[in-house]
XYZ file of C-alpha atoms in Angstrom:
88
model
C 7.465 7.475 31.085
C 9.021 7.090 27.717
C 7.447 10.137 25.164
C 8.464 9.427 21.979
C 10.707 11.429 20.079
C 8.547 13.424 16.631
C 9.163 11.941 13.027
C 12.368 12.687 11.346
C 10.528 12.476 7.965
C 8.506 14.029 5.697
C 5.687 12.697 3.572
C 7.226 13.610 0.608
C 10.553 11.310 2.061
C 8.432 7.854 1.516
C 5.404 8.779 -0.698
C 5.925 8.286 -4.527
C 2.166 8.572 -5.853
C 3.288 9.172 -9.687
C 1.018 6.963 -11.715
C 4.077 5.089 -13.185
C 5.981 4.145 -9.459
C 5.803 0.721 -9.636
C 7.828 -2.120 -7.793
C 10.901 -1.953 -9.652
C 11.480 1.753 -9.252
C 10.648 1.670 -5.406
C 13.092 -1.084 -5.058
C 15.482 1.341 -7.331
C 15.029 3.762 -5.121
C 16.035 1.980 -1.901
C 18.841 0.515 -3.412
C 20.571 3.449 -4.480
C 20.011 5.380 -0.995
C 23.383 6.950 0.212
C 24.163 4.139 2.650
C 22.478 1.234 0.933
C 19.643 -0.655 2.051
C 18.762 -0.543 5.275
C 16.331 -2.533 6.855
C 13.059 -1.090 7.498
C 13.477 0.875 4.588
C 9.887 1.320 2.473
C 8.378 3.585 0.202
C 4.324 4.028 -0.279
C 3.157 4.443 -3.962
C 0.245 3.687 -5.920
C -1.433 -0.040 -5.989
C -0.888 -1.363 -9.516
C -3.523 -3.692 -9.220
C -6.189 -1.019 -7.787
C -5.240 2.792 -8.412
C -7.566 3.173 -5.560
C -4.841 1.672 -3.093
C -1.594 1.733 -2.607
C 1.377 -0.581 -1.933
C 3.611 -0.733 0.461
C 7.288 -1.980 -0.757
C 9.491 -2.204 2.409
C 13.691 -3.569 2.201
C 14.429 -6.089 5.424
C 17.357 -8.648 5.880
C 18.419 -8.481 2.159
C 14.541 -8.962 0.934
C 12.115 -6.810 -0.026
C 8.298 -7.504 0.057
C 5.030 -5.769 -1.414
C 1.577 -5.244 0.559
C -1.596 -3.302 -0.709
C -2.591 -0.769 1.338
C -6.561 -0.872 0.784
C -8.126 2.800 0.650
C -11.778 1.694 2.168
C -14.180 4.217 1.504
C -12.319 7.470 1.418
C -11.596 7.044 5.224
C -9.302 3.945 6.328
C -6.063 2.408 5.128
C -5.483 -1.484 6.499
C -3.055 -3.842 5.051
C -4.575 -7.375 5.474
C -6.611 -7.677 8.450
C -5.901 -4.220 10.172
C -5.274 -2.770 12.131
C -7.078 0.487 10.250
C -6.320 3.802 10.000
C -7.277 6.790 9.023
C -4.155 7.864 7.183
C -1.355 6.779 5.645
């Protein structure tokens, strides 16, 4: 059976929750990563459209895309439909 291997990051790696991390700078900051872009790139950091939430901005085949990450109740993140968790 296959166990999978621990995360080789840290929170702090992909969360930018500073009030003013919006889109552009999370797409800054992937683009000037040592190597370049790399696909499945992302950082997390606050929704602008809901402080509440956040957004996801992720970097794959030479695109990058933006999903909210709704915060329900103090105990589940989902993007869309799910499915939910209870962290990020």
């Amino acid at each position: 059976d296959y166990i999978v291997p621990p995360a080789e990051s840290r929170r702090s790696d992909w969360l930018h929750d500073q009030p003013k991390f919006d889109r552009i700078a999370a797409k800054q900051l992937i683009e000037s990563m040592q190597n370049g872009p790399r696909n499945g790139m992302f950082v997390v950091r606050h929704s602008s459209k809901n402080l509440q939430n956040y957004a996801l901005t992720l970097y794959n085949d030479n695109e990058f895309f933006n999903y909210e990450i709704v915060h329900l109740n103090d105990i589940t993140y989902y993007i869309d439909d799910g499915p939910y968790f209870e962290s990020l």
